Short mmCIF file of C-alpha atoms and ligand atoms in Angstrom, two decimals:
data_model
loop_
_atom_site.label_atom_id
_atom_site.label_comp_id
_atom_site.label_asym_id
_atom_site.label_seq_id
_atom_site.Cartn_x
_atom_site.Cartn_y
_atom_site.Cartn_z
CA PHE A 1 -97.22 30.24 -95.74
CA ASP A 2 -100.43 28.22 -95.59
CA MET A 3 -101.29 29.47 -92.15
CA PHE A 4 -100.74 33.10 -93.06
CA PHE A 5 -102.70 32.67 -96.26
CA LEU A 6 -105.63 31.06 -94.48
CA ALA A 7 -105.62 33.72 -91.80
CA PHE A 8 -105.59 36.37 -94.54
CA VAL A 9 -108.49 34.83 -96.47
CA GLU A 10 -110.43 34.30 -93.28
CA ARG A 11 -109.91 37.94 -92.36
CA LEU A 12 -111.12 39.08 -95.80
CA PHE A 13 -114.48 37.44 -95.33
CA ARG A 14 -115.10 38.64 -91.82
CA PRO A 15 -117.00 41.80 -91.10
CA THR A 16 -114.88 44.83 -90.32
CA PHE A 17 -116.02 47.68 -88.12
CA ARG A 18 -115.23 51.31 -87.46
CA LYS A 19 -115.84 53.57 -84.53
CA ASP A 20 -119.15 54.93 -85.84
CA ASP A 21 -120.65 51.47 -86.23
CA PHE A 22 -121.17 51.13 -82.47
CA VAL A 23 -123.85 52.49 -80.19
CA LEU A 24 -122.63 52.36 -76.59
CA GLY A 25 -124.86 50.79 -73.96
CA LYS A 26 -124.30 49.92 -70.33
CA LYS A 27 -120.79 49.97 -68.89
CA LEU A 28 -119.87 46.43 -67.85
CA GLY A 29 -116.47 46.96 -66.37
CA GLU A 30 -113.63 49.36 -65.91
CA GLY A 31 -110.08 48.39 -65.13
CA ALA A 32 -106.71 50.13 -65.17
CA PHE A 33 -106.23 49.15 -68.81
CA GLY A 34 -109.61 49.65 -70.39
CA VAL A 35 -113.34 50.14 -70.24
CA VAL A 36 -115.92 47.54 -71.31
CA TYR A 37 -119.39 48.36 -72.66
CA ARG A 38 -122.33 46.46 -73.93
CA VAL A 39 -122.92 47.80 -77.45
CA SER A 40 -125.13 47.37 -80.46
CA LEU A 41 -124.44 48.08 -84.09
CA ALA A 42 -125.73 51.29 -85.65
CA LYS A 43 -128.75 51.14 -87.99
CA LYS A 44 -127.10 50.38 -91.34
CA SER A 45 -125.99 46.90 -90.29
CA SER A 46 -128.61 44.30 -91.02
CA SER A 47 -129.23 41.49 -88.55
CA ASN A 48 -128.58 42.45 -84.97
CA LYS A 49 -130.45 42.52 -81.74
CA GLU A 50 -130.14 45.27 -79.18
CA GLY A 51 -126.80 45.23 -77.42
CA ASP A 52 -125.65 41.84 -78.53
CA LEU A 53 -121.99 42.81 -78.58
CA VAL A 54 -119.37 43.77 -76.03
CA LEU A 55 -116.76 46.44 -76.71
CA LYS A 56 -113.53 46.93 -74.80
CA LYS A 57 -111.65 50.17 -75.32
CA ALA A 58 -108.17 49.22 -74.24
CA THR A 59 -104.92 51.06 -73.71
CA GLU A 60 -101.45 49.87 -74.60
CA TYR A 61 -102.07 46.19 -73.83
CA GLY A 62 -104.97 46.05 -76.26
CA ALA A 63 -102.67 45.00 -79.10
CA VAL A 64 -101.64 41.83 -77.25
CA GLU A 65 -105.22 41.13 -76.28
CA ILE A 66 -106.35 41.34 -79.92
CA TRP A 67 -103.55 39.01 -80.91
CA MET A 68 -104.50 36.49 -78.22
CA ASN A 69 -108.17 36.58 -79.17
CA GLU A 70 -107.39 36.04 -82.86
CA ARG A 71 -105.25 33.07 -81.95
CA VAL A 72 -107.84 31.59 -79.59
CA ARG A 73 -110.55 32.02 -82.20
CA ARG A 74 -108.60 29.91 -84.64
CA ALA A 75 -107.23 27.33 -82.19
CA CYS A 76 -109.78 26.81 -79.42
CA ALA A 77 -112.81 28.99 -80.06
CA SER A 78 -115.30 27.30 -77.72
CA SER A 79 -113.16 27.94 -74.63
CA CYS A 80 -113.36 31.71 -74.70
CA ALA A 81 -115.95 34.40 -75.46
CA ASP A 82 -116.66 34.60 -79.16
CA PHE A 83 -114.30 37.26 -80.55
CA VAL A 84 -115.64 39.33 -83.43
CA TYR A 85 -113.08 41.99 -84.31
CA GLY A 86 -110.26 44.13 -83.01
CA PHE A 87 -108.71 47.30 -84.39
CA LEU A 88 -106.73 50.42 -83.55
CA GLU A 89 -109.08 53.37 -83.23
CA THR A 90 -107.11 56.55 -83.91
CA SER A 91 -109.68 59.27 -84.47
CA SER A 92 -110.37 60.28 -80.87
CA LYS A 93 -107.38 59.99 -78.55
CA LYS A 94 -103.76 60.82 -79.11
CA GLY A 95 -101.97 57.62 -80.04
CA GLY A 96 -105.29 55.83 -80.25
CA GLU A 97 -107.01 53.05 -78.38
CA TYR A 98 -107.47 49.42 -79.24
CA TRP A 99 -111.09 48.46 -79.66
CA LEU A 100 -112.03 44.83 -79.16
CA VAL A 101 -115.45 43.38 -79.97
CA TRP A 102 -116.98 40.13 -78.74
CA ARG A 103 -120.38 38.61 -78.93
CA PHE A 104 -122.34 39.27 -75.73
CA GLU A 105 -122.25 35.89 -74.02
CA GLY A 106 -124.58 36.54 -71.11
CA GLU A 107 -125.43 38.61 -68.08
CA SER A 108 -123.44 36.79 -65.42
CA THR A 109 -119.90 35.91 -64.57
CA LEU A 110 -119.12 33.15 -62.11
CA ALA A 111 -118.35 35.93 -59.62
CA ASP A 112 -121.90 37.30 -59.95
CA LEU A 113 -123.35 33.82 -59.55
CA MET A 114 -121.16 33.02 -56.54
CA GLN A 115 -122.30 36.17 -54.75
CA SER A 116 -125.89 34.89 -54.70
CA LYS A 117 -127.21 33.10 -51.62
CA GLU A 118 -128.65 30.55 -54.06
CA PHE A 119 -125.22 29.40 -55.27
CA PRO A 120 -124.67 26.75 -56.56
CA TYR A 121 -128.36 26.06 -57.27
CA ASN A 122 -128.63 29.19 -59.41
CA VAL A 123 -125.92 27.74 -61.64
CA GLU A 124 -127.69 24.40 -61.81
CA THR A 125 -130.78 26.15 -63.14
CA MET A 126 -128.74 27.94 -65.80
CA LEU A 127 -126.84 24.82 -66.83
CA LEU A 128 -129.97 22.71 -67.13
CA GLY A 129 -132.27 25.46 -68.38
CA GLU A 130 -134.89 24.63 -65.76
CA VAL A 131 -135.41 24.55 -62.02
CA GLN A 132 -134.82 21.11 -60.51
CA ASP A 133 -137.48 20.17 -58.00
CA LEU A 134 -135.21 18.08 -55.82
CA PRO A 135 -134.26 18.23 -52.15
CA LYS A 136 -131.23 20.43 -51.51
CA GLY A 137 -128.20 18.79 -50.02
CA ILE A 138 -124.48 18.52 -50.04
CA GLU A 139 -124.32 15.78 -52.70
CA ARG A 140 -126.32 17.86 -55.12
CA GLU A 141 -124.11 20.90 -54.47
CA ASP A 142 -121.03 18.79 -55.04
CA ARG A 143 -122.38 17.64 -58.38
CA ILE A 144 -122.99 21.20 -59.53
CA ILE A 145 -119.56 22.35 -58.40
CA GLN A 146 -118.01 19.34 -60.10
CA THR A 147 -119.71 20.35 -63.34
CA ILE A 148 -118.47 23.94 -63.08
CA MET A 149 -114.94 22.74 -62.35
CA ARG A 150 -115.00 20.41 -65.33
CA GLN A 151 -116.03 23.21 -67.64
CA ILE A 152 -113.34 25.59 -66.38
CA LEU A 153 -110.66 22.90 -66.66
CA PHE A 154 -111.88 21.96 -70.11
CA CYS A 155 -111.41 25.57 -71.28
CA LEU A 156 -108.03 25.79 -69.57
CA ASP A 157 -106.83 22.53 -71.07
CA SER A 158 -107.52 23.77 -74.57
CA LEU A 159 -105.89 27.15 -73.89
CA HIS A 160 -102.82 25.45 -72.45
CA SER A 161 -102.67 22.96 -75.32
CA THR A 162 -102.59 25.96 -77.64
CA GLY A 163 -99.62 27.34 -75.72
CA ILE A 164 -101.50 30.11 -73.96
CA VAL A 165 -101.33 30.81 -70.24
CA HIS A 166 -104.17 33.07 -69.09
CA ARG A 167 -102.62 34.42 -65.86
CA ASP A 168 -105.79 36.11 -64.65
CA ILE A 169 -108.12 33.20 -63.95
CA LYS A 170 -110.75 34.30 -61.42
CA PRO A 171 -114.55 34.15 -61.14
CA GLN A 172 -114.82 37.66 -62.65
CA ASN A 173 -113.17 36.37 -65.83
CA ILE A 174 -115.41 33.34 -66.26
CA ILE A 175 -118.63 34.14 -68.08
CA PHE A 176 -121.72 32.01 -68.37
CA SER A 177 -122.54 31.75 -72.06
CA GLU A 178 -126.30 31.67 -72.33
CA GLY A 179 -126.10 30.45 -75.91
CA SER A 180 -124.04 27.33 -75.31
CA ARG A 181 -125.07 27.02 -71.66
CA THR A 182 -121.49 26.57 -70.52
CA PHE A 183 -118.87 28.65 -68.79
CA LYS A 184 -116.25 30.30 -70.96
CA ILE A 185 -113.09 32.21 -70.18
CA ILE A 186 -112.80 35.94 -70.91
CA ASP A 187 -110.18 38.69 -70.56
CA LEU A 188 -106.98 37.62 -72.27
CA GLY A 189 -105.41 40.96 -71.37
CA ALA A 190 -102.70 39.41 -69.20
CA ALA A 191 -102.26 36.20 -71.22
CA ALA A 192 -98.97 34.96 -72.61
CA ASP A 193 -98.46 32.86 -75.70
CA LEU A 194 -95.31 30.93 -75.04
CA ARG A 195 -95.07 29.28 -78.43
CA VAL A 196 -94.43 32.52 -80.25
CA GLY A 197 -93.16 34.65 -77.41
CA ILE A 198 -96.00 37.19 -77.33
CA ASN A 199 -96.19 38.92 -73.97
CA TYR A 200 -93.38 36.62 -72.98
CA ILE A 201 -91.94 38.73 -70.20
CA PRO A 202 -94.53 38.45 -67.46
CA LYS A 203 -96.03 41.74 -66.42
CA GLU A 204 -96.42 40.69 -62.85
CA PHE A 205 -98.09 43.98 -61.95
CA LEU A 206 -101.02 42.87 -64.09
CA LEU A 207 -101.67 39.88 -61.88
CA ASP A 208 -104.53 39.87 -59.41
CA PRO A 209 -102.93 39.18 -56.00
CA ARG A 210 -106.09 37.50 -54.70
CA TYR A 211 -105.81 34.62 -57.17
CA ALA A 212 -102.11 34.67 -58.12
CA ALA A 213 -99.91 31.68 -57.37
CA PRO A 214 -96.97 32.36 -55.06
CA GLU A 215 -94.37 32.27 -57.85
CA GLN A 216 -93.72 35.82 -58.94
CA TYR A 217 -92.68 35.00 -62.44
CA ILE A 218 -94.43 32.64 -64.77
CA MET A 219 -91.16 31.64 -66.32
CA SER A 220 -88.05 31.36 -64.19
CA THR A 221 -86.05 34.54 -63.95
CA GLN A 222 -83.21 32.76 -65.70
CA THR A 223 -85.27 32.46 -68.85
CA PRO A 224 -83.95 35.04 -71.30
CA SER A 225 -86.21 37.86 -72.39
CA ALA A 226 -88.55 37.46 -75.35
CA PRO A 227 -86.73 35.72 -78.17
CA SER A 228 -87.70 36.46 -81.75
CA ALA A 229 -90.63 34.46 -83.00
CA PRO A 230 -88.87 31.67 -84.96
CA VAL A 231 -86.48 30.94 -82.12
CA ALA A 232 -89.27 30.92 -79.60
CA THR A 233 -91.28 28.49 -81.67
CA ALA A 234 -88.39 26.08 -81.69
CA LEU A 235 -87.50 26.49 -78.04
CA SER A 236 -90.70 26.96 -76.20
CA PRO A 237 -91.90 23.36 -75.83
CA VAL A 238 -88.72 22.79 -73.87
CA LEU A 239 -89.19 25.95 -71.83
CA TRP A 240 -92.77 24.90 -71.20
CA GLN A 241 -91.59 21.55 -69.87
CA MET A 242 -88.99 23.17 -67.65
CA ASN A 243 -91.09 25.92 -66.18
CA LEU A 244 -94.65 24.60 -66.35
CA PRO A 245 -96.12 28.09 -66.72
CA ASP A 246 -99.62 26.64 -67.11
CA ARG A 247 -99.59 25.66 -63.45
CA PHE A 248 -100.07 29.29 -62.54
CA ASP A 249 -103.63 29.06 -63.89
CA ILE A 250 -104.14 25.77 -62.05
CA TYR A 251 -103.41 27.42 -58.73
CA SER A 252 -105.96 30.15 -59.45
CA THR A 253 -108.51 27.52 -60.49
CA GLY A 254 -107.87 25.69 -57.22
CA LEU A 255 -108.75 28.88 -55.35
CA ILE A 256 -112.01 29.10 -57.28
CA PHE A 257 -112.75 25.48 -56.30
CA LEU A 258 -112.08 26.42 -52.69
CA GLN A 259 -114.39 29.43 -52.88
CA MET A 260 -117.16 27.30 -54.32
CA ALA A 261 -116.81 24.80 -51.48
CA PHE A 262 -116.57 27.40 -48.68
CA PRO A 263 -119.11 30.25 -48.75
CA SER A 264 -117.08 32.30 -46.26
CA LEU A 265 -114.18 32.46 -48.74
CA ARG A 266 -116.35 33.98 -51.48
CA THR A 267 -115.95 37.52 -50.20
CA ASP A 268 -112.82 39.54 -50.88
CA SER A 269 -111.99 39.78 -47.21
CA GLY A 270 -112.56 36.04 -46.73
CA LEU A 271 -110.24 35.21 -49.60
CA ILE A 272 -107.57 37.66 -48.48
CA GLN A 273 -107.69 36.20 -44.98
CA PHE A 274 -107.40 32.70 -46.42
CA ASN A 275 -104.36 33.72 -48.46
CA ARG A 276 -102.72 35.06 -45.33
CA GLN A 277 -103.45 31.87 -43.40
CA LEU A 278 -102.18 29.66 -46.22
CA LYS A 279 -98.97 31.66 -46.50
CA ARG A 280 -98.45 31.21 -42.76
CA CYS A 281 -98.81 27.45 -43.34
CA ASP A 282 -96.13 27.63 -46.08
CA TYR A 283 -98.82 27.03 -48.70
CA ASP A 284 -99.59 23.61 -47.27
CA LEU A 285 -103.34 23.12 -47.55
CA VAL A 286 -103.26 20.06 -45.30
CA ALA A 287 -101.56 22.10 -42.57
CA TRP A 288 -104.12 24.87 -43.10
CA ARG A 289 -106.91 22.37 -42.58
CA ARG A 290 -105.25 20.96 -39.49
CA THR A 291 -104.97 24.38 -37.82
CA LEU A 292 -108.55 25.32 -38.72
CA GLU A 293 -110.66 22.22 -38.38
CA PRO A 294 -110.69 21.86 -34.58
CA ARG A 295 -112.35 25.28 -34.17
CA ALA A 296 -114.06 25.43 -37.54
CA SER A 297 -117.31 27.33 -38.02
CA PRO A 298 -120.33 25.36 -39.30
CA ASP A 299 -119.69 26.97 -42.70
CA LEU A 300 -116.12 25.70 -42.88
CA ARG A 301 -117.13 22.31 -41.59
CA ARG A 302 -119.70 22.00 -44.34
CA GLY A 303 -117.06 22.83 -46.96
CA PHE A 304 -114.79 20.09 -45.68
CA GLU A 305 -117.75 17.73 -45.65
CA LEU A 306 -118.43 18.48 -49.31
CA LEU A 307 -114.81 17.92 -50.28
CA ASP A 308 -114.71 14.71 -48.20
CA LEU A 309 -117.56 13.04 -50.11
CA ASP A 310 -116.72 9.79 -51.90
CA GLY A 311 -113.61 9.13 -49.89
CA GLY A 312 -112.29 12.68 -50.02
CA ILE A 313 -111.88 12.73 -53.78
CA GLY A 314 -112.66 16.48 -53.97
CA TRP A 315 -110.17 17.32 -51.24
CA GLU A 316 -107.60 15.22 -53.07
CA LEU A 317 -108.15 17.16 -56.30
CA LEU A 318 -108.06 20.51 -54.48
CA THR A 319 -104.77 19.72 -52.76
CA SER A 320 -103.26 18.65 -56.08
CA MET A 321 -104.04 22.12 -57.52
CA VAL A 322 -103.16 24.44 -54.64
CA ARG A 323 -99.50 23.72 -53.99
CA TYR A 324 -96.50 25.94 -53.57
CA LYS A 325 -94.34 24.40 -56.28
CA PRO A 326 -95.71 24.57 -59.84
CA ARG A 327 -94.07 21.24 -60.54
CA ARG A 328 -96.15 19.55 -57.87
CA ARG A 329 -99.44 20.94 -59.15
CA THR A 330 -101.55 18.88 -61.52
CA SER A 331 -102.10 20.03 -65.12
CA ALA A 332 -105.53 20.85 -66.54
CA LYS A 333 -105.48 17.68 -68.61
CA ALA A 334 -104.50 15.48 -65.67
CA ALA A 335 -107.08 17.18 -63.45
CA LEU A 336 -109.83 16.31 -65.95
CA ALA A 337 -108.78 12.66 -65.68
CA HIS A 338 -108.94 12.82 -61.87
CA PRO A 339 -111.40 10.35 -60.22
CA TYR A 340 -113.28 13.41 -58.91
CA PHE A 341 -114.77 13.70 -62.40
CA ASP A 342 -115.54 9.98 -62.80
CA ARG A 343 -118.73 10.45 -60.85
CA GLU A 344 -121.83 11.46 -62.68
CA GLY A 345 -122.15 15.22 -63.27
CA LEU A 346 -125.25 17.12 -64.32
CA LEU A 347 -127.11 15.38 -67.09
CA VAL A 348 -127.15 18.05 -69.80
CA LEU A 349 -123.45 18.39 -69.56
CA SER A 350 -122.45 14.86 -70.26
CA PHE A 351 -124.45 15.35 -73.43
CA MET A 352 -122.71 18.59 -74.38
CA GLN A 353 -119.08 17.82 -73.60
P1 LIG B 401 -111.43 43.98 -67.59
O1 LIG B 401 -110.08 44.18 -68.18
O2 LIG B 401 -112.13 45.24 -67.25
O3 LIG B 401 -111.43 42.99 -66.45
P2 LIG B 401 -113.04 42.00 -69.02
O4 LIG B 401 -112.67 41.51 -70.38
O5 LIG B 401 -112.85 41.06 -67.89
O6 LIG B 401 -112.27 43.37 -68.80
O7 LIG B 401 -114.55 42.47 -69.07
C1 LIG B 401 -115.14 43.17 -67.98
C2 LIG B 401 -116.52 42.63 -67.69
O8 LIG B 401 -117.35 42.76 -68.84
C3 LIG B 401 -116.54 41.14 -67.36
O9 LIG B 401 -116.28 40.89 -66.01
C4 LIG B 401 -117.95 40.75 -67.76
O10 LIG B 401 -118.86 41.10 -66.75
C5 LIG B 401 -118.21 41.64 -68.97
N1 LIG B 401 -117.90 40.96 -70.24
C6 LIG B 401 -116.70 40.90 -70.87
N2 LIG B 401 -116.78 40.18 -72.01
C7 LIG B 401 -118.05 39.77 -72.11
C8 LIG B 401 -118.79 38.99 -73.08
N3 LIG B 401 -118.21 38.49 -74.17
N4 LIG B 401 -120.11 38.77 -72.85
C9 LIG B 401 -120.71 39.28 -71.75
N5 LIG B 401 -120.09 40.00 -70.82
C10 LIG B 401 -118.77 40.26 -70.97
MG1 LIG B 402 -111.62 40.96 -66.22
#
């Protein structure tokens, strides 16, 4: 009762919006299940800057996405983009669309930043708020990548602790929040909340094959279909233990780590080729390295060199994330306690987190 009451009161005091409140700006993205715009509020609303909100007009999965965002906002707000409001907009289309509104966090996703030749130094500048006048080198790059990894894992750990598996972790869904100067996770459109059984049956067609772990189903196929909420609440900690659905996100995060270390894997074709090679090696990263290293390009060699710093602590972390069996992959919490993160990161960050 308390929780429902609090949620109700909280809802009462939050702003509510309607279709006419929004002035559409630039289109930020368009997927199979929705379109995303930068928007601003129409005149009557008081304090707002130009285009400081983001609006997603979503199809049938919008309802789940609203639910996930509401839950995240209450349980682990700092991990994801700041959610403002979600509602069913019925005036235009037959059956209606779900409209979701977030605060505009910033101009760049990790994907945008990784496409730059300056990566990871461009991220360093954003994290610190100023250009560092230091010699470039592999140690400095490692430190920046370490800081990015820590932030992603920090967000994932709090999502997973809340019972939510994201299922679409990729650089395109990691936004740099200019306000808090940290990376945050976006796009809960494919997420599953295992504690209450929302979006419990995995919609595997929603998954991005470039970043998806080899297991087809998040939960084993023997797991019964979505139980009713009270039952699921009682059962799911056990199911979670048995199936380790969170490890799906860990695999995807491992691929992001890999892309940050190896510039040639940052392109779509590079990543797709890597996935093919890894599959041929039965998802054994050590075997992949063994087949590649003798004839490795300077680019690949440099990636291995970065991961081999400090006794190969980065390589060790990477191989504990990218493994075939979910059970053998580390969790977000355990990854954060990995010696890879014992070394000093960027200064501002140790202050913020
Ligand atoms: P899609 O289902 O189209 O992938 P996303 O939720 O990932 O929808 O949003 C699409 C794009 O819009 C993102 O890749 C990002 O560039 C931008 N975007 C989404 N949410 C925000 C936000 N809160 N702040 C700034 N940009 C955002
Ligand atoms: Mg997305």
